Amino acid sequence: MLTCRDVAMATVKMHSGPTTLQVVGSTLSLLNSSRLFERGSPGRCVSCAVVGNGGILRRSQQGRNIDSHDFVFRMNGAIIRGFEKDVGTKISFYGFSTNTMKNSLGRYRTDGFTRTPQSPEINYIFIPSDLRDYVMMAAAVQGRVVGSGRDRGDRPWNYFGHKPAENFKILHPGFISYVTRSFLQSPLLKDIRTRHLYMPSTGALMLLTALHTCDQVSAYGFITRSYASFSNHYYDSTWQPLGFFSNHDLQMEGRLWEELHHWGVLRLYQREGGN
């Protein structure tokens, strides 16, 4: 699922051109582990919380429950300061694509997301939605300024601090294709106008990553059928409705989370009411 130097060439060929192959191959060669985490003692039951940014978490008082898990996944505009009682403080994995990370830094800066989470224990999970993700990760691992592409001149340590290679992971494109086909087969894929845009949300990919890795998974801040009663994000300073865009199918994802909750595959935090 998480790839390093053993990535299959068939997966890499989804990109075109020898330069692209060289960039992807050289980036993956920098990584030294395909494991998300070490399980420790045999038979240990590993619990994970995946924390979305949905408004359902505002005044939820779920912070202590979230932090009680062995590992906590967060993503994109993961604001903690001022919301500790609702969303906790623990971060084991921060998931993003370069695009969603930068969009979050621009869009939610006034809400308090002024930099990506940084601490010695955090691992960064790149979602390879574009070649720029490989370029950014290579620069981050090597401690170098980004030398090419849309992010040329960026200093990755401003986003991630100075971390060794083991703190960086990237989802295997084959894993993304697998979960899309198996769990997130949206009708958007059948529409010629949207199929080239469609990709599972960052939250969906992080939650399915946890479900394929951890023994027990709890989902907080994800869309539920009561989404219209809550603001878009828990940190919104003014109430905002949840936005639906053609590149994601959040309602389909919400139905999947409810079904997995019903069958006991995960625990989905749900509640009625508003902010």
Tab-separated table of C-alpha atoms in Angstrom:
chain	number	residue	atom	x	y	z
A	1	MET	CA	0.000	0.000	0.000
A	2	LEU	CA	2.713	2.458	0.955
A	3	THR	CA	5.388	2.391	-1.657
A	4	CYS	CA	9.162	2.735	-1.550
A	5	ARG	CA	11.817	1.565	-4.007
A	6	ASP	CA	9.959	-1.618	-4.956
A	7	VAL	CA	7.129	0.214	-6.767
A	8	ALA	CA	5.994	-1.624	-9.876
A	9	MET	CA	6.987	-0.122	-13.203
A	10	ALA	CA	3.462	-0.736	-14.456
A	11	THR	CA	2.203	1.765	-11.905
A	12	VAL	CA	4.831	4.329	-12.796
A	13	LYS	CA	3.854	4.064	-16.477
A	14	MET	CA	0.607	5.870	-15.728
A	15	HIS	CA	2.846	8.955	-16.099
A	16	SER	CA	4.442	9.694	-19.447
A	17	GLY	CA	7.930	10.558	-20.559
A	18	PRO	CA	11.407	9.494	-19.445
A	19	THR	CA	11.824	12.572	-17.250
A	20	THR	CA	8.750	11.630	-15.264
A	21	LEU	CA	9.961	8.049	-14.851
A	22	GLN	CA	13.305	9.310	-13.618
A	23	VAL	CA	11.713	11.695	-11.117
A	24	VAL	CA	9.381	9.047	-9.711
A	25	GLY	CA	12.094	6.373	-9.573
A	26	SER	CA	14.697	8.606	-7.948
A	27	THR	CA	12.190	9.853	-5.378
A	28	LEU	CA	11.097	6.368	-4.370
A	29	SER	CA	14.722	5.254	-4.047
A	30	LEU	CA	15.117	7.771	-1.223
A	31	LEU	CA	12.585	6.008	0.976
A	32	ASN	CA	13.696	3.179	3.198
A	33	SER	CA	10.467	1.611	4.464
A	34	SER	CA	7.126	0.533	3.046
A	35	ARG	CA	5.542	0.180	6.495
A	36	LEU	CA	3.259	2.790	7.958
A	37	PHE	CA	4.370	1.950	11.501
A	38	GLU	CA	6.004	-0.821	13.519
A	39	ARG	CA	3.413	-2.973	15.276
A	40	GLY	CA	5.557	-3.695	18.315
A	41	SER	CA	4.747	-6.842	20.287
A	42	PRO	CA	3.071	-9.719	18.389
A	43	GLY	CA	-0.694	-9.796	18.768
A	44	ARG	CA	-0.926	-6.151	19.752
A	45	CYS	CA	-4.234	-4.553	18.756
A	46	VAL	CA	-3.525	-1.181	17.129
A	47	SER	CA	-6.218	1.492	17.332
A	48	CYS	CA	-6.320	4.479	14.980
A	49	ALA	CA	-8.416	7.636	14.853
A	50	VAL	CA	-8.829	9.436	11.537
A	51	VAL	CA	-9.861	13.029	12.099
A	52	GLY	CA	-11.566	14.965	9.326
A	53	ASN	CA	-12.283	18.659	9.562
A	54	GLY	CA	-16.086	18.535	9.502
A	55	GLY	CA	-18.182	20.940	11.536
A	56	ILE	CA	-19.755	18.040	13.417
A	57	LEU	CA	-16.707	18.149	15.706
A	58	ARG	CA	-17.378	21.668	16.975
A	59	ARG	CA	-18.466	21.403	20.639
A	60	SER	CA	-18.259	17.616	20.374
A	61	GLN	CA	-15.945	17.147	23.383
A	62	GLN	CA	-14.263	14.253	21.561
A	63	GLY	CA	-10.663	15.362	22.076
A	64	ARG	CA	-9.885	12.908	24.856
A	65	ASN	CA	-11.413	10.010	22.924
A	66	ILE	CA	-9.398	10.896	19.826
A	67	ASP	CA	-6.120	11.132	21.722
A	68	SER	CA	-6.732	7.758	23.417
A	69	HIS	CA	-5.991	5.937	20.140
A	70	ASP	CA	-2.517	4.563	19.417
A	71	PHE	CA	-2.237	6.603	16.214
A	72	VAL	CA	-4.097	9.677	14.984
A	73	PHE	CA	-4.402	10.678	11.321
A	74	ARG	CA	-5.157	14.290	10.343
A	75	MET	CA	-5.217	16.048	7.006
A	76	ASN	CA	-5.255	19.340	5.112
A	77	GLY	CA	-6.376	22.276	7.322
A	78	ALA	CA	-5.916	20.395	10.595
A	79	ILE	CA	-6.333	23.238	13.105
A	80	ILE	CA	-5.882	22.237	16.727
A	81	ARG	CA	-5.211	25.365	18.753
A	82	GLY	CA	-8.413	26.531	20.409
A	83	PHE	CA	-10.243	23.282	19.628
A	84	GLU	CA	-8.281	20.812	21.768
A	85	LYS	CA	-11.350	19.646	23.740
A	86	ASP	CA	-13.165	18.811	20.525
A	87	VAL	CA	-10.420	17.410	18.278
A	88	GLY	CA	-7.554	16.460	20.615
A	89	THR	CA	-3.896	17.288	20.171
A	90	LYS	CA	-2.221	14.081	19.039
A	91	ILE	CA	-0.908	13.788	15.466
A	92	SER	CA	0.835	10.656	14.227
A	93	PHE	CA	0.215	11.080	10.486
A	94	TYR	CA	-0.581	14.143	8.415
A	95	GLY	CA	-2.010	13.337	4.975
A	96	PHE	CA	-2.175	15.652	1.953
A	97	SER	CA	-1.249	16.272	-1.625
A	98	THR	CA	0.990	19.243	-2.315
A	99	ASN	CA	-2.008	20.950	-3.869
A	100	THR	CA	-4.370	20.395	-0.913
A	101	MET	CA	-1.677	21.386	1.575
A	102	LYS	CA	-0.993	24.674	-0.191
A	103	ASN	CA	-4.678	25.371	-0.705
A	104	SER	CA	-5.277	24.814	3.000
A	105	LEU	CA	-2.466	27.166	3.976
A	106	GLY	CA	-3.967	29.871	1.810
A	107	ARG	CA	-7.660	29.298	2.441
A	108	TYR	CA	-7.644	28.673	6.202
A	109	ARG	CA	-4.871	30.999	7.331
A	110	THR	CA	-7.306	33.461	8.889
A	111	ASP	CA	-8.919	30.560	10.770
A	112	GLY	CA	-5.581	29.655	12.344
A	113	PHE	CA	-3.957	27.226	9.921
A	114	THR	CA	-0.735	29.177	9.492
A	115	ARG	CA	1.573	26.198	8.961
A	116	THR	CA	1.432	22.447	8.544
A	117	PRO	CA	1.742	20.376	11.735
A	118	GLN	CA	5.374	19.980	12.769
A	119	SER	CA	6.823	17.887	15.587
A	120	PRO	CA	9.424	15.087	15.798
A	121	GLU	CA	6.838	12.307	15.963
A	122	ILE	CA	4.741	13.307	12.934
A	123	ASN	CA	4.927	11.253	9.737
A	124	TYR	CA	3.888	12.861	6.461
A	125	ILE	CA	1.804	10.892	3.963
A	126	PHE	CA	1.900	12.296	0.426
A	127	ILE	CA	-0.990	11.566	-1.919
A	128	PRO	CA	0.518	11.403	-5.439
A	129	SER	CA	-2.104	13.304	-7.394
A	130	ASP	CA	0.550	14.986	-9.555
A	131	LEU	CA	4.250	14.765	-10.385
A	132	ARG	CA	4.810	17.760	-8.096
A	133	ASP	CA	4.184	15.491	-5.087
A	134	TYR	CA	7.209	13.366	-5.976
A	135	VAL	CA	9.310	16.456	-6.607
A	136	MET	CA	8.305	18.033	-3.293
A	137	MET	CA	8.900	14.839	-1.320
A	138	ALA	CA	12.340	14.288	-2.852
A	139	ALA	CA	13.369	17.806	-1.884
A	140	ALA	CA	11.970	17.304	1.625
A	141	VAL	CA	13.873	14.066	2.190
A	142	GLN	CA	17.100	15.557	0.849
A	143	GLY	CA	16.710	18.859	2.668
A	144	ARG	CA	16.983	20.782	-0.591
A	145	VAL	CA	15.131	23.649	-2.216
A	146	VAL	CA	12.625	22.416	-4.817
A	147	GLY	CA	14.500	22.765	-8.093
A	148	SER	CA	11.800	22.359	-10.737
A	149	GLY	CA	8.117	22.453	-11.503
A	150	ARG	CA	5.287	24.552	-10.084
A	151	ASP	CA	6.855	24.642	-6.628
A	152	ARG	CA	10.331	25.650	-7.741
A	153	GLY	CA	12.098	27.647	-5.038
A	154	ASP	CA	10.046	26.199	-2.176
A	155	ARG	CA	11.897	25.245	0.990
A	156	PRO	CA	10.210	22.044	2.197
A	157	TRP	CA	11.497	22.434	5.750
A	158	ASN	CA	9.092	25.348	6.097
A	159	TYR	CA	6.278	22.801	5.700
A	160	PHE	CA	7.720	19.732	7.401
A	161	GLY	CA	10.747	20.739	9.435
A	162	HIS	CA	13.942	18.744	8.986
A	163	LYS	CA	12.947	15.074	9.044
A	164	PRO	CA	14.731	11.825	8.132
A	165	ALA	CA	13.455	9.681	5.275
A	166	GLU	CA	11.483	7.370	7.572
A	167	ASN	CA	9.109	10.225	8.417
A	168	PHE	CA	7.931	10.477	4.807
A	169	LYS	CA	5.483	8.100	3.149
A	170	ILE	CA	3.622	8.156	-0.143
A	171	LEU	CA	0.503	6.228	-1.085
A	172	HIS	CA	1.091	3.727	-3.860
A	173	PRO	CA	-0.887	4.822	-6.956
A	174	GLY	CA	-1.998	1.202	-7.264
A	175	PHE	CA	-3.540	1.402	-3.799
A	176	ILE	CA	-5.434	4.554	-4.774
A	177	SER	CA	-6.727	2.788	-7.901
A	178	TYR	CA	-7.703	-0.260	-5.836
A	179	VAL	CA	-9.720	1.619	-3.216
A	180	THR	CA	-11.338	3.752	-5.920
A	181	ARG	CA	-12.485	0.679	-7.851
A	182	SER	CA	-13.421	-1.379	-4.790
A	183	PHE	CA	-14.971	1.165	-2.428
A	184	LEU	CA	-15.340	4.566	-4.095
A	185	GLN	CA	-16.693	3.776	-7.549
A	186	SER	CA	-18.529	7.060	-8.031
A	187	PRO	CA	-21.061	7.759	-10.819
A	188	LEU	CA	-18.775	10.697	-11.622
A	189	LEU	CA	-16.470	8.164	-13.291
A	190	LYS	CA	-19.197	7.401	-15.846
A	191	ASP	CA	-19.652	11.031	-16.859
A	192	ILE	CA	-17.258	12.161	-19.584
A	193	ARG	CA	-17.387	15.688	-18.138
A	194	THR	CA	-16.171	14.669	-14.667
A	195	ARG	CA	-14.338	11.348	-14.870
A	196	HIS	CA	-10.954	12.966	-15.564
A	197	LEU	CA	-11.431	15.231	-12.515
A	198	TYR	CA	-12.673	12.667	-10.022
A	199	MET	CA	-10.498	11.524	-7.147
A	200	PRO	CA	-11.456	10.310	-3.676
A	201	SER	CA	-11.184	13.007	-1.040
A	202	THR	CA	-8.067	13.257	1.118
A	203	GLY	CA	-10.162	12.164	4.083
A	204	ALA	CA	-11.429	9.089	2.248
A	205	LEU	CA	-7.906	8.032	1.271
A	206	MET	CA	-6.606	8.507	4.816
A	207	LEU	CA	-9.536	6.575	6.300
A	208	LEU	CA	-9.107	3.679	3.878
A	209	THR	CA	-5.361	3.703	4.532
A	210	ALA	CA	-6.075	3.306	8.243
A	211	LEU	CA	-8.652	0.578	7.589
A	212	HIS	CA	-6.062	-1.403	5.621
A	213	THR	CA	-3.393	-0.973	8.303
A	214	CYS	CA	-4.892	-0.677	11.789
A	215	ASP	CA	-6.920	-3.213	13.780
A	216	GLN	CA	-9.521	-0.782	15.117
A	217	VAL	CA	-10.452	2.448	13.348
A	218	SER	CA	-12.589	5.377	14.481
A	219	ALA	CA	-13.617	8.195	12.123
A	220	TYR	CA	-14.284	11.696	13.435
A	221	GLY	CA	-15.302	14.799	11.512
A	222	PHE	CA	-16.509	12.924	8.430
A	223	ILE	CA	-19.711	13.561	6.515
A	224	THR	CA	-22.846	11.938	7.954
A	225	ARG	CA	-26.507	12.210	6.971
A	226	SER	CA	-26.899	15.153	9.382
A	227	TYR	CA	-24.215	17.209	7.597
A	228	ALA	CA	-26.637	20.057	6.775
A	229	SER	CA	-26.985	20.811	10.495
A	230	PHE	CA	-23.311	21.685	10.833
A	231	SER	CA	-20.924	24.205	9.346
A	232	ASN	CA	-18.420	23.039	6.730
A	233	HIS	CA	-15.485	22.956	9.190
A	234	TYR	CA	-15.298	22.867	12.967
A	235	TYR	CA	-13.064	25.938	12.915
A	236	ASP	CA	-15.290	28.133	10.711
A	237	SER	CA	-15.619	31.592	12.283
A	238	THR	CA	-18.993	32.030	10.549
A	239	TRP	CA	-21.416	29.295	9.531
A	240	GLN	CA	-20.746	27.880	6.058
A	241	PRO	CA	-22.611	25.091	4.266
A	242	LEU	CA	-20.703	22.034	3.129
A	243	GLY	CA	-19.597	22.537	-0.459
A	244	PHE	CA	-19.891	19.807	-3.092
A	245	PHE	CA	-17.525	19.872	-6.057
A	246	SER	CA	-17.170	17.756	-9.183
A	247	ASN	CA	-13.769	16.319	-8.223
A	248	HIS	CA	-15.138	14.477	-5.156
A	249	ASP	CA	-18.297	12.536	-4.312
A	250	LEU	CA	-18.726	13.263	-0.615
A	251	GLN	CA	-22.272	11.956	-0.385
A	252	MET	CA	-21.221	8.603	-1.816
A	253	GLU	CA	-18.343	8.541	0.669
A	254	GLY	CA	-20.753	9.325	3.507
A	255	ARG	CA	-22.962	6.375	2.582
A	256	LEU	CA	-19.899	4.118	2.616
A	257	TRP	CA	-18.847	5.281	6.095
A	258	GLU	CA	-22.341	4.648	7.453
A	259	GLU	CA	-22.399	1.183	5.930
A	260	LEU	CA	-18.964	0.303	7.345
A	261	HIS	CA	-20.101	1.633	10.725
A	262	HIS	CA	-23.256	-0.510	10.521
A	263	TRP	CA	-21.186	-3.646	9.892
A	264	GLY	CA	-18.709	-2.844	12.671
A	265	VAL	CA	-15.760	-2.272	10.342
A	266	LEU	CA	-15.188	1.185	11.803
A	267	ARG	CA	-16.705	3.476	14.398
A	268	LEU	CA	-18.150	6.620	12.823
A	269	TYR	CA	-18.733	9.587	15.119
A	270	GLN	CA	-22.283	10.807	14.525
A	271	ARG	CA	-24.677	13.179	16.231
A	272	GLU	CA	-27.742	15.280	15.506
A	273	GLY	CA	-28.152	19.005	16.011
A	274	GLY	CA	-26.217	22.063	14.927
A	275	ASN	CA	-23.565	24.464	16.055
